[in-house]
XYZ file of C-alpha atoms in Angstrom:
650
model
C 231.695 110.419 -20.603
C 229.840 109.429 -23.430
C 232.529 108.397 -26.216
C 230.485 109.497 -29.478
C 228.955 112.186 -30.528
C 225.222 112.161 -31.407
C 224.808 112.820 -35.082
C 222.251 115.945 -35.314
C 221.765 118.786 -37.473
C 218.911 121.169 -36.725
C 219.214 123.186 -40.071
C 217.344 126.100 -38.632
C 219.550 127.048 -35.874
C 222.629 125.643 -37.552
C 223.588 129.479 -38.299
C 223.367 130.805 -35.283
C 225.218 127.607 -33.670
C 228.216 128.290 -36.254
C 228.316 131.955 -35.126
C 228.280 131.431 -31.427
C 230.968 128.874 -31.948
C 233.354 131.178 -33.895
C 232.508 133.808 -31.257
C 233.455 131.208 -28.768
C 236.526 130.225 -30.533
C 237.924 134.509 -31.077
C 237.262 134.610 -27.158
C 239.797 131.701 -26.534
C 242.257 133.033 -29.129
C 242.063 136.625 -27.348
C 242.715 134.578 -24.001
C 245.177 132.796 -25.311
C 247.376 135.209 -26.740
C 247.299 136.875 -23.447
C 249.211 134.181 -22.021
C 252.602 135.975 -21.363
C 254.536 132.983 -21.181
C 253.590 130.655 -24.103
C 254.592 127.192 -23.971
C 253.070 123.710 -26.005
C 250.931 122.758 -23.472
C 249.208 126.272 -22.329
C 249.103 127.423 -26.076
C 249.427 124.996 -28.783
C 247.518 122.196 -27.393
C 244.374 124.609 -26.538
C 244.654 125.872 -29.217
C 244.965 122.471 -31.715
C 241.433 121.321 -29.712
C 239.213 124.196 -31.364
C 239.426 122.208 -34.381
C 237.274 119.409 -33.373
C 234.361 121.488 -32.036
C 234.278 122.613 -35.000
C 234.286 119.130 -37.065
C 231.413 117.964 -34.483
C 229.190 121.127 -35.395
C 230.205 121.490 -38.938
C 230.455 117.560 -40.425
C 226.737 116.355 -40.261
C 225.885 119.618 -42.434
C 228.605 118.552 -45.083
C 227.168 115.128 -44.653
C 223.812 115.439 -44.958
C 224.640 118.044 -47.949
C 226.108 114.923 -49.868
C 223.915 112.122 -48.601
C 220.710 113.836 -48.520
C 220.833 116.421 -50.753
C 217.769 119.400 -50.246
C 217.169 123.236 -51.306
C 217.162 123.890 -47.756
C 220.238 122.096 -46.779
C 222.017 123.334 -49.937
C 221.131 126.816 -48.917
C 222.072 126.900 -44.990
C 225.326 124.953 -46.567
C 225.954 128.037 -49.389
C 225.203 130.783 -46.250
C 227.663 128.739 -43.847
C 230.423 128.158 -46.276
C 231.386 132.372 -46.386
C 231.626 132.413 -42.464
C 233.741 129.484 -42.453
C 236.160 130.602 -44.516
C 236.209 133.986 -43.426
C 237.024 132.449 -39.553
C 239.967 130.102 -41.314
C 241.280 133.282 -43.088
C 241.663 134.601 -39.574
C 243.118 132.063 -38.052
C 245.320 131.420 -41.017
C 246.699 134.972 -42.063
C 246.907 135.418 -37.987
C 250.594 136.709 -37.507
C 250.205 136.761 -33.976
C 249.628 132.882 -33.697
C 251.806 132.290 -36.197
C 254.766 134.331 -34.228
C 253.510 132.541 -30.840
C 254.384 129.058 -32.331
C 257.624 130.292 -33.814
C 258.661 131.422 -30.268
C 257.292 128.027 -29.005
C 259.329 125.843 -31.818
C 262.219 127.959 -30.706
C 262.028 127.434 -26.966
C 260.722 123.967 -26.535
C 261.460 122.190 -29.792
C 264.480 119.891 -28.543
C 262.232 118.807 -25.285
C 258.812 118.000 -27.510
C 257.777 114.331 -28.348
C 257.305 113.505 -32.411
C 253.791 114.708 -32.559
C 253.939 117.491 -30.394
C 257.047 118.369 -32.927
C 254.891 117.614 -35.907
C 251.810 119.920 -34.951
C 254.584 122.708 -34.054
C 256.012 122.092 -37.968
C 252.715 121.335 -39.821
C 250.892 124.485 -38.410
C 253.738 126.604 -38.949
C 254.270 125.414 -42.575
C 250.246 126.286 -42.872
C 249.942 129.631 -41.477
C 252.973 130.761 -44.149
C 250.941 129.090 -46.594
C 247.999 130.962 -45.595
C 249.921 134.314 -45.335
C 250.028 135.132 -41.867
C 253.051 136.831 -42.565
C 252.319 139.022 -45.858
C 251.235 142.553 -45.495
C 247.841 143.573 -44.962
C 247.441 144.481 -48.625
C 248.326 140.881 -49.450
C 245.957 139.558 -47.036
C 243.037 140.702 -47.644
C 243.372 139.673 -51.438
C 244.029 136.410 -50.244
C 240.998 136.670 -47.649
C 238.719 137.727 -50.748
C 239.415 135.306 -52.663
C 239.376 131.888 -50.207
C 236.131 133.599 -49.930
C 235.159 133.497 -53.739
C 236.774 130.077 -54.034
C 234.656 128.646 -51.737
C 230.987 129.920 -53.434
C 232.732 128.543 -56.886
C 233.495 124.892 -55.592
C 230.138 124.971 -53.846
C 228.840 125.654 -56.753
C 230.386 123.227 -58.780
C 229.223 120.120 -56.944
C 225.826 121.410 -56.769
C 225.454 122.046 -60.712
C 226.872 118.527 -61.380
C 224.667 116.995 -58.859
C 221.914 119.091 -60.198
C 222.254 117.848 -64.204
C 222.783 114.392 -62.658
C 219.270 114.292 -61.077
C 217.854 116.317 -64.309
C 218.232 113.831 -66.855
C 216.220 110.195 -67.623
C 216.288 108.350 -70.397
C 212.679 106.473 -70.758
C 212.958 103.133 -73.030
C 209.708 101.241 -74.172
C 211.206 98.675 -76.681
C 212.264 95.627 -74.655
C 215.036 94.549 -77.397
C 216.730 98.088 -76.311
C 217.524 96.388 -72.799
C 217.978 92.355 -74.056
C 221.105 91.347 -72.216
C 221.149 93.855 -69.319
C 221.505 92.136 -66.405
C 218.005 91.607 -64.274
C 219.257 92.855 -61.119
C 219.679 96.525 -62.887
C 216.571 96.024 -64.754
C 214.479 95.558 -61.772
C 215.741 98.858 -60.762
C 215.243 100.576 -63.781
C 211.620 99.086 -64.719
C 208.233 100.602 -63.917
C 205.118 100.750 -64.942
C 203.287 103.392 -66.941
C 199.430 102.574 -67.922
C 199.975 98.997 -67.738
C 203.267 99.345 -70.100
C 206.359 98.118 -68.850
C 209.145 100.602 -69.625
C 212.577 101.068 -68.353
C 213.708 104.447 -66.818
C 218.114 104.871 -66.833
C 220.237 107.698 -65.390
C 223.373 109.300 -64.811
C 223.234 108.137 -61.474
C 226.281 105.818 -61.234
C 224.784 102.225 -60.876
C 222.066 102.625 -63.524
C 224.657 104.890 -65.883
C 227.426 101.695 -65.866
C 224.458 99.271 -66.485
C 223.348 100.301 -69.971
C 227.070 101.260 -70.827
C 228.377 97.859 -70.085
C 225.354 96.097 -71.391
C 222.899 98.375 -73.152
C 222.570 97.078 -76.953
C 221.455 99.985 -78.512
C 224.370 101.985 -79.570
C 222.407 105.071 -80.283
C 220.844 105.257 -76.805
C 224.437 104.444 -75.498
C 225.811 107.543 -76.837
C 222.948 109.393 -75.844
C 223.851 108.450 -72.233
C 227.307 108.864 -72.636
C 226.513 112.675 -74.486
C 224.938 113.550 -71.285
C 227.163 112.609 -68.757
C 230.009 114.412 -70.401
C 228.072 117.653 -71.193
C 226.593 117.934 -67.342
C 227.102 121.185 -66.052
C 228.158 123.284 -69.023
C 228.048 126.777 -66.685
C 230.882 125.090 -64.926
C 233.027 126.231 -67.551
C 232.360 129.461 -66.316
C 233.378 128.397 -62.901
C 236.678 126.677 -64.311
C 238.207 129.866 -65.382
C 237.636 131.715 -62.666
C 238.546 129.121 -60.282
C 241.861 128.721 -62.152
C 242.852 132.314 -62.045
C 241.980 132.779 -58.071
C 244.187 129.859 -57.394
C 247.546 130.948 -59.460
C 246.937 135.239 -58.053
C 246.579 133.117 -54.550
C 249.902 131.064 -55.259
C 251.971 134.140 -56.967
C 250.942 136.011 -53.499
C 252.708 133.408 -51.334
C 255.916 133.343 -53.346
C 255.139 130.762 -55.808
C 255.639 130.632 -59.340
C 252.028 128.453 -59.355
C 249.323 126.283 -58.161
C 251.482 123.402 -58.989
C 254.341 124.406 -56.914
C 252.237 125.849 -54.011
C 250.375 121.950 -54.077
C 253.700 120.311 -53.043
C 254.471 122.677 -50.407
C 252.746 120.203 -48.094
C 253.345 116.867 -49.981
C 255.362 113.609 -49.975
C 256.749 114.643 -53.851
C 259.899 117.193 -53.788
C 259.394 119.203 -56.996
C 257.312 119.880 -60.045
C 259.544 118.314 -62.371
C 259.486 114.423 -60.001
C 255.410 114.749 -60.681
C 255.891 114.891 -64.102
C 258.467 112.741 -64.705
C 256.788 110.002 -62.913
C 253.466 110.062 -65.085
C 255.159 110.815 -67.811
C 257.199 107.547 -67.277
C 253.582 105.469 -66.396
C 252.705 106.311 -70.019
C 256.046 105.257 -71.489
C 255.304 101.879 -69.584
C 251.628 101.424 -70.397
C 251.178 102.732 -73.696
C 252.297 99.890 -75.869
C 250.455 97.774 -73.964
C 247.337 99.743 -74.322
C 247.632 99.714 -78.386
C 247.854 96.116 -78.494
C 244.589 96.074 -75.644
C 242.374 98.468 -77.937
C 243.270 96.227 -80.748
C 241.691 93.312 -79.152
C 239.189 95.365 -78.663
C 238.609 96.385 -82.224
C 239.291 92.833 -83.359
C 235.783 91.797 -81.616
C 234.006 95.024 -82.709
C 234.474 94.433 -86.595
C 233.511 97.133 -89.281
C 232.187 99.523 -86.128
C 234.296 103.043 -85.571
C 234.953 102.291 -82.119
C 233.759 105.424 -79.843
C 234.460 105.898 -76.420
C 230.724 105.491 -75.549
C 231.566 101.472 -76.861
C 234.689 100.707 -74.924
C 232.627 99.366 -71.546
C 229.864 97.166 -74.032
C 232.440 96.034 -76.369
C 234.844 95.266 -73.378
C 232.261 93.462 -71.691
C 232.476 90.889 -74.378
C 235.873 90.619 -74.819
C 236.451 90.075 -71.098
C 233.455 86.804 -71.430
C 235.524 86.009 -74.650
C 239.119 86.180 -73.152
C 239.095 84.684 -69.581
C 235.100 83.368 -69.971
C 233.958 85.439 -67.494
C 230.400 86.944 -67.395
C 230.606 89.775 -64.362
C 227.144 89.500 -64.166
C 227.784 85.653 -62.801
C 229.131 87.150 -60.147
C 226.935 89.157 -58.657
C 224.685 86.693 -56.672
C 227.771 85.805 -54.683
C 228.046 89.636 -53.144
C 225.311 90.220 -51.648
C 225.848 93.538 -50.207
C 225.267 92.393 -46.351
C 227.362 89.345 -46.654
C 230.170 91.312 -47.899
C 230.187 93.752 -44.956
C 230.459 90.960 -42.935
C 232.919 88.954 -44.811
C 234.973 92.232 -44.747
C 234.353 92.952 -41.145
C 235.757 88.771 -40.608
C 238.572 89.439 -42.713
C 239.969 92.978 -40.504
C 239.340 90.648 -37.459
C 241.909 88.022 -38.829
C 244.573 90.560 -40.162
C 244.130 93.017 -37.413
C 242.075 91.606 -34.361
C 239.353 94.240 -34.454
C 235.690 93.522 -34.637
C 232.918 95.425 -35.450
C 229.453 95.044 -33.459
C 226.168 96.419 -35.025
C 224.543 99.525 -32.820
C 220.936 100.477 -33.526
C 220.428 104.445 -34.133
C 218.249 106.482 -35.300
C 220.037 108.062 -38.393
C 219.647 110.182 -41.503
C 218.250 106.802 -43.885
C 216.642 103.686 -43.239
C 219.545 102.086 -45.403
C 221.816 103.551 -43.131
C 224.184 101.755 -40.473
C 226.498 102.142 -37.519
C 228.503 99.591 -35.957
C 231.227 100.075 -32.944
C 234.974 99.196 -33.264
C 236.240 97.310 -30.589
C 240.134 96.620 -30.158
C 240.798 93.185 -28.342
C 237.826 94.021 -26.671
C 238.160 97.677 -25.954
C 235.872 99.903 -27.933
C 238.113 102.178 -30.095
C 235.546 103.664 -32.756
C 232.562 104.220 -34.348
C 232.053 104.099 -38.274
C 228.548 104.947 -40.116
C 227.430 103.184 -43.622
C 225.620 104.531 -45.888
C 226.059 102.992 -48.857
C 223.004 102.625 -51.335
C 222.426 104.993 -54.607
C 219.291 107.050 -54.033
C 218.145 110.568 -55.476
C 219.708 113.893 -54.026
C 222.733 111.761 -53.144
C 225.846 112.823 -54.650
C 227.743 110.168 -56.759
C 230.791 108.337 -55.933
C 232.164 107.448 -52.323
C 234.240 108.500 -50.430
C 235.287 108.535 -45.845
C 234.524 111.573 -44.106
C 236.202 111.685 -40.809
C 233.802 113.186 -38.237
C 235.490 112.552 -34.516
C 239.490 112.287 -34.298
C 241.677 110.048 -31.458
C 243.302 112.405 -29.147
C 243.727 113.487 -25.808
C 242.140 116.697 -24.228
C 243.776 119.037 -21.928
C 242.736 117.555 -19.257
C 244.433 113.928 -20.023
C 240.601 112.329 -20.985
C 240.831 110.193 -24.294
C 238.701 111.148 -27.090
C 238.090 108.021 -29.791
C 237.291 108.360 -33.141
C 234.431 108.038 -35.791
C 234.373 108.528 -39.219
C 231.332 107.642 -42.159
C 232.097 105.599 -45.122
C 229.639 106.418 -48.512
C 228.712 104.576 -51.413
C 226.548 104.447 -54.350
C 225.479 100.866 -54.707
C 222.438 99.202 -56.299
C 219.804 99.906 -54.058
C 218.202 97.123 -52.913
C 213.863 96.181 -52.369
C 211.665 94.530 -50.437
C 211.567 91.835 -53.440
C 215.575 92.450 -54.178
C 218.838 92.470 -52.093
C 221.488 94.709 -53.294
C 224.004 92.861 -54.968
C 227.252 94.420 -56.134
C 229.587 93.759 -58.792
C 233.171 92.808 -57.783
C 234.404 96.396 -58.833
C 232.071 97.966 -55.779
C 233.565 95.113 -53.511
C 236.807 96.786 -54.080
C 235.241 100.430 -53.741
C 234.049 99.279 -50.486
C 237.180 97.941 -49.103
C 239.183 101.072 -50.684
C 236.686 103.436 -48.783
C 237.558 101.006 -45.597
C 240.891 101.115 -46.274
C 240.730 105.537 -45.791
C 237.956 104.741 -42.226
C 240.753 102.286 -40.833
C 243.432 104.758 -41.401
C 241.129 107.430 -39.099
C 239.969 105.257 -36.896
C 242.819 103.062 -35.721
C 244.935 106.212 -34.811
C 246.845 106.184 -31.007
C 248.319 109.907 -31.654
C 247.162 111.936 -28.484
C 247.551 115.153 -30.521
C 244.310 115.650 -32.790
C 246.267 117.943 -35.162
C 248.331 114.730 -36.608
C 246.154 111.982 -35.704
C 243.868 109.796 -37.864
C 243.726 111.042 -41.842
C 244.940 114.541 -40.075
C 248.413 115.835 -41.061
C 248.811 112.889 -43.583
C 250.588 114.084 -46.771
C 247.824 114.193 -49.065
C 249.970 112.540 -51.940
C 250.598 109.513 -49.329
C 246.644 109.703 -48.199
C 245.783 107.220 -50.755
C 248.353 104.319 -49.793
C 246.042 102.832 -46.906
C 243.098 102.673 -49.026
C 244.756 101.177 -52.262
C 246.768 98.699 -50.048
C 243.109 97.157 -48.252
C 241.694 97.197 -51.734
C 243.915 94.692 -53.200
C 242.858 91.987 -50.935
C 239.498 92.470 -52.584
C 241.294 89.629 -54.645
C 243.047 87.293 -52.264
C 241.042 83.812 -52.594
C 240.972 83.197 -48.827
C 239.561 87.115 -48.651
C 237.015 86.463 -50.944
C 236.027 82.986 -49.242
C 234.453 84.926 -46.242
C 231.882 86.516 -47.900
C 231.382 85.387 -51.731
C 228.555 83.181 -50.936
C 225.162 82.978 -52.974
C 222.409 84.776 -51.959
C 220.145 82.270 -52.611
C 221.962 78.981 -51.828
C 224.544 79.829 -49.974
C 227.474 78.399 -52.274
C 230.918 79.350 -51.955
C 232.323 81.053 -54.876
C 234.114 78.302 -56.740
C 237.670 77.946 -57.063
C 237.879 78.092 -60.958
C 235.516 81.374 -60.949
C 237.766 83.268 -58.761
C 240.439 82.197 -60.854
C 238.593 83.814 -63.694
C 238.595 86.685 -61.429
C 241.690 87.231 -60.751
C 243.032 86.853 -63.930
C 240.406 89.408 -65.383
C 241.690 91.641 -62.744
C 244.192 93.401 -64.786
C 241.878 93.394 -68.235
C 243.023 96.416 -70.178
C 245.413 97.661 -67.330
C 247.098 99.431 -69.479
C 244.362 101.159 -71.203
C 243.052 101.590 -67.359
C 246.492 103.139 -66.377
C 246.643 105.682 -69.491
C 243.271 106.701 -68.433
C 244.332 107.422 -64.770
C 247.437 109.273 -65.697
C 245.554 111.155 -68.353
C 243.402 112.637 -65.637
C 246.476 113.458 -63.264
C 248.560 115.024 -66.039
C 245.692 117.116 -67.201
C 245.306 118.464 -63.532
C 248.829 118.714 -62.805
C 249.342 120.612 -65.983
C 246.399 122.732 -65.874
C 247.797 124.142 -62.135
C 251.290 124.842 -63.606
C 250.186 128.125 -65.385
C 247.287 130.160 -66.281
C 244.748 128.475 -68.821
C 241.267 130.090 -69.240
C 238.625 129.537 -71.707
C 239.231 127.419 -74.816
C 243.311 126.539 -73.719
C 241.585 124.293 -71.110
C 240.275 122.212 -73.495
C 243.266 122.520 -75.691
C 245.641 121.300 -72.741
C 243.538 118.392 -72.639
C 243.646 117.783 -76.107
C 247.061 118.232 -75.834
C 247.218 115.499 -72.665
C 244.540 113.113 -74.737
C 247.774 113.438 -77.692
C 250.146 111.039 -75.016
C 247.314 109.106 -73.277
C 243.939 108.866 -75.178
C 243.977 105.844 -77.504
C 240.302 106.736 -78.712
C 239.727 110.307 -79.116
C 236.515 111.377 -77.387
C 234.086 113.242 -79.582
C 234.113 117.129 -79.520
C 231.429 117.411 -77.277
C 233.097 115.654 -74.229
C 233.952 118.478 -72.151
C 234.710 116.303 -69.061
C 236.973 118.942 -66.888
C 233.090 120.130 -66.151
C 232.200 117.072 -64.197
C 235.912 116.787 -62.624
C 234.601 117.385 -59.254
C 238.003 115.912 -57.291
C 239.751 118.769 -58.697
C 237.361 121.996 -58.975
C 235.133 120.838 -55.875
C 237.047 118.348 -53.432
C 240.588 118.150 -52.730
C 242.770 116.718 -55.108
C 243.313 120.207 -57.308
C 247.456 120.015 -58.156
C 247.088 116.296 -56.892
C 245.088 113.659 -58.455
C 248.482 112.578 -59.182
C 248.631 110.765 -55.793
C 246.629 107.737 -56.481
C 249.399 107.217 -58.360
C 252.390 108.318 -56.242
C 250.401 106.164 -53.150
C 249.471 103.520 -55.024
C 253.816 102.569 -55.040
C 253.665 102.579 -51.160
C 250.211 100.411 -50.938
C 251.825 97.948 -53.811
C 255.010 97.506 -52.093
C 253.485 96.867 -48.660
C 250.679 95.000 -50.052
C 253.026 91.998 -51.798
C 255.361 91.800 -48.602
C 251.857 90.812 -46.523
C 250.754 88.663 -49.301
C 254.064 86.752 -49.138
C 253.709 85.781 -45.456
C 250.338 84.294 -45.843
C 248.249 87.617 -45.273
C 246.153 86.376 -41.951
C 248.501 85.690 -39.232
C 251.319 87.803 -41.023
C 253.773 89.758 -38.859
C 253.900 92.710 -41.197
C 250.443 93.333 -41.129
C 250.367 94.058 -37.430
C 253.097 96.183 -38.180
C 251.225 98.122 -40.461
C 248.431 98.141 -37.720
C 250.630 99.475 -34.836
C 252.689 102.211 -37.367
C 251.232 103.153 -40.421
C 247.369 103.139 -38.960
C 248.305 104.101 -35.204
C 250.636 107.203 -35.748
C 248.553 108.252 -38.184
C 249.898 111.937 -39.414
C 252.139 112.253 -36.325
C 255.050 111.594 -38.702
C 256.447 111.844 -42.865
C 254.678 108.797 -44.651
C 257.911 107.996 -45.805
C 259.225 107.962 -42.332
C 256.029 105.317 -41.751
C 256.737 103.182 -44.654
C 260.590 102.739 -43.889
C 259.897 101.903 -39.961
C 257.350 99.404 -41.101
C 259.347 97.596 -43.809
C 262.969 98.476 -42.726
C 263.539 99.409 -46.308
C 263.018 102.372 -48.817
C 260.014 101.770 -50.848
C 260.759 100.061 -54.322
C 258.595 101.352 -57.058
C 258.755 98.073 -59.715
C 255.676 96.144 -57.603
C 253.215 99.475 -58.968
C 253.366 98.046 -62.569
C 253.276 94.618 -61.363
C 250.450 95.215 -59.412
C 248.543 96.707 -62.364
C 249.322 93.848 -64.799
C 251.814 95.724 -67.001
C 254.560 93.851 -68.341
């Protein structure tokens, strides 16, 4: 058998591919509720596999919808997205399924292994969350408007992607660009009638570039005025979105969004969210004021904007710990760092990673096998270059899952990690700044956590069935050792020369690490409060932006201007996944801290608990409670006090 899927995608027969699939997948529902005798293995696990024929056919579409962005793509995406949520409807609001795995639970529960136990649970909890067993009134509401929801986040992305790729900013006058770094200048220059001039965006790369170094304050608020005005018809969207989700959560029995959210995560109630960002501000707001008054200290006799915070904190970071980031960058060199990384998960986990020549949607892009003491376990795709018709960001996107078919054959996984790095040339490599050195390994951190799973039941294995407030923890935790010095010794090297980054400058480093934590950790918690608030009743129109006001009140030591109307770019929340729970970056990030300092205090490569953390956390995947994981791993209860010592707040 061949162990990985081909990536294809023909987009003119996708259509018809997703119908015949569904009308497969009805057949073997009709056939399997025909079973008179229903048990786990002639139902449930049947049953559970339909899922991944449908990743395999659906995944490179989403993929190539974010990576490689086109009107025709964008439109066989918009025409698939109705049947695809009309099919999970079905399956969701099904009563008959849902009754056939109550009968199961009931039966076989007591003779069931922990994941077959799990799946039984999980699927259970998500059919009453779907409202398999409301009345028909109440489901087709609910069917019409997971229908509607799905056009609006669609249509979300696509506007902010849109007003992303619609603006440029042309500049002529070279002392508009002194002191930007010539790596992002070399992407940003061209040539117009033999006149050199300098083209920025809102893509994310160029965007951060004149931000952070850009002298001209004018143009940087011009930059910063469009970013935070993209998408204005998403306002629009917003409202509607908002009241869909609390008629959809009032249908299932709950008093909101909010509570609905944490029907299927780590945190108990409403009120522990709240209290525990409202405590993060308590801790990191003093320790903010005293950051932004550095920060005004340097800037004398300027009001200090939002849109000067990255150029003014450039300077103060050079002037505090005499560190230039820009030094930096010739010693991560974008293919040195891969394999730096790919050294490092060899020494604290014993997998390697061996480079397999395919034919795939980009030049820039790369696969490489996973191989497990020599046994190939996974595949894992990069893509990881900014281009046009990309969207920004990066994220994982699971695409096969570990498990074991019906017939006993072993399925392994795959999964494709995107980024938006410089892009590099024929005449220039792409080299990143130490902040996209920890994007990569956080991005890692998510692919290792899908494709290191041993759970034979593809309903809880990998990133499947994790609680999506705990999803976070293994991608925070690999991040941190963006930092350790014998980490960054594999692969900090000089493009050029080949020198070692020095001892003293990764000192520099890692003391710079936490520069303006607190200001950092105000901003992160502003964001989760604003969504967790927002989902806790119904706000339309101008009350949005009056909650956030309201949230800016606790958290925002410079008010943005007027115009910022941010919540219209907040894709995690309106477009991806995180709606009721950007919160967990938060609530993981106490797991990965916890876990992260016990490794670091047994030497990190040859430590015991990192294994550990290998064989339970990674390997069960969602086959159990994270908090079940965490507690086997450590044989302790997680203790919160290593999150603020982690972020550098005293």
């Amino acid at each position: 058998m061949q162990p990985f899927a081909d990536f294809k995608l023909d987009l003119e027969t996708f259509i018809p591919d997703l119908n015949s699939l569904i009308e497969i997948n009805h057949k073997t529902i009709a056939d399997l509720l025909a079973i008179p005798n229903k048990t786990y293995a002639n139902f449930v696990r049947p049953f559970d596999l339909m899922e991944e024929d449908m990743e395999l056919l659906f995944t490179p579409l989403s993929h190539i919808n974010a990576v490689k962005n086109s009107e025709e793509s964008q439109k066989v995406y918009a025409d698939a997205l109705p049947i695809l949520t009309d099919y999970s409807t079905f399956i969701g609001q099904n009563l008959a399924i849902y009754e056939a795995f109550k009968v199961i639970k009931e039966n076989e529960y007591d003779s069931l292994n922990t994941e077959e136990r799990r799946i039984l649970d999980l699927n259970i909890l998500h059919f009453e969350l779907a409202g398999a067993h409301l009345d028909d009134a109440s489901k087709q509401r609910l069917s019409e408007i997971n229908l509607r929801k799905s056009t609006l986040t669609n249509d979300f992305s696509q506007n902010v992607l849109d007003a992303t790729n619609a603006y440029e900013k042309i500049i002529t006058d070279e002392a508009d660009v002194e002191g930007i770094p010539e790596s992002d200048l070399e992407n940003a220059r061209f040539d117009e009638d033999g006149v050199n001039k300098y083209r920025f965006t809102l893509q994310m790369p160029s965007y951060i570039a004149y931000m952070t170094y850009g002298p001209n304050r004018s143009i940087r608020e011009e930059l910063y005025r469009a970013y935070t005005t993209r998408a204005p018809q998403n306002g629009a969207i917003i409202d509607e979105l908002m009241a869909l989700r609390q008629e959809s959560a009032h249908l299932l029995g709950f008093k909101n969004y909010a509570e609905y959210s944490l029907a299927s995560k780590m945190a108990p109630s409403t009120q522990s969210v709240l209290n525990f960002l409202n405590s993060l501000v308590d801790a990191s707001r003093k320790q903010g004021m005293r950051e932004l008054e550095e920060l005004r200290a340097i800037a004398p006799g300027i009001d200090l904007q939002s849109y000067d915070t990255a150029y003014y904190g450039e300077i103060l970071k050079k002037a505090q710990y005499d560190i230039d980031e820009e030094e930096y960058r010739p010693y991560f060199e974008q293919r040195s760092v891969m394999e730096g990384m790919f050294t490092f998960l060899n020494e604290l986990f014993g997998i390697r990673f061996e480079k397999v020549e395919l034919n795939l949607w980009d030049d820039k892009a790369t696969a490489y096998d996973v191989y497990e003491e020599n046994e190939l376990v996974a595949r894992v795709y990069f893509d990881l270059e900014a281009r046009k018709n990309k969207r920004g960001g990066a994220w994982m996107n699971n695409f096969q899952t570990h498990h074991c078919d019906t017939s006993g054959c072993t399925h392994l996984s795959s999964a494709f990690v995107v980024c938006n790095f410089p892009p590099s040339s024929e005449t220039s490599p792409s080299l990143l700044r130490h902040d996209d050195v920890v994007t990569l390994f956080h991005e890692m951190g998510h692919t290792l956590h899908h494709l290191l799973s041993k759970v034979k039941e593809h309903g809880v294995s990998g990133v499947n069935g994790v609680e999506w407030d705990a999803v976070e923890f293994p991608s925070q935790f690999l991040e941190n050792f963006a930092y350790e010095p014998k980490v960054l010794k594999l692969f900090a090297k000089h493009h050029e020369t080949g020198e070692i980054l020095s001892d003293v400058m990764i000192a520099k480093l890692i003391r710079a690490k936490n520069f303006q934590s607190g200001m950092f950790m105000l901003r992160q918690v502003e964001f989760s409060l604003f969504d967790f608030e927002l989902h806790s009743k119904l706000y339309q129109g101008d009350e949005i932006q009056n909650l956030l006001n309201s949230v800016r009140e606790k958290t925002a030591l410079i008010r943005p201007p007027e115009y910022n109307k941010f919540q219209n770019g907040f894709s995690h929340i309106f477009s991806g996944g995180y709606s009721a729970g950007y919160y967990s970056y938060k609530w993981a990030e106490v797991l990965s801290a916890d876990a992260y300092y016990a490794i670091v205090d047994e030497g990190v490569f040859g430590s015991e608990l990192a294994r550990k953390y290998k064989d339970i956390v990674l390997a069960k995947g969602g086959s159990q409670s994270m908090q079940e994981l965490f507690v086997e791993m450590m044989g302790r209860e997680c203790e919160s006090k290593n999150l603020l010592r982690l972020s550098g707040i005293e």
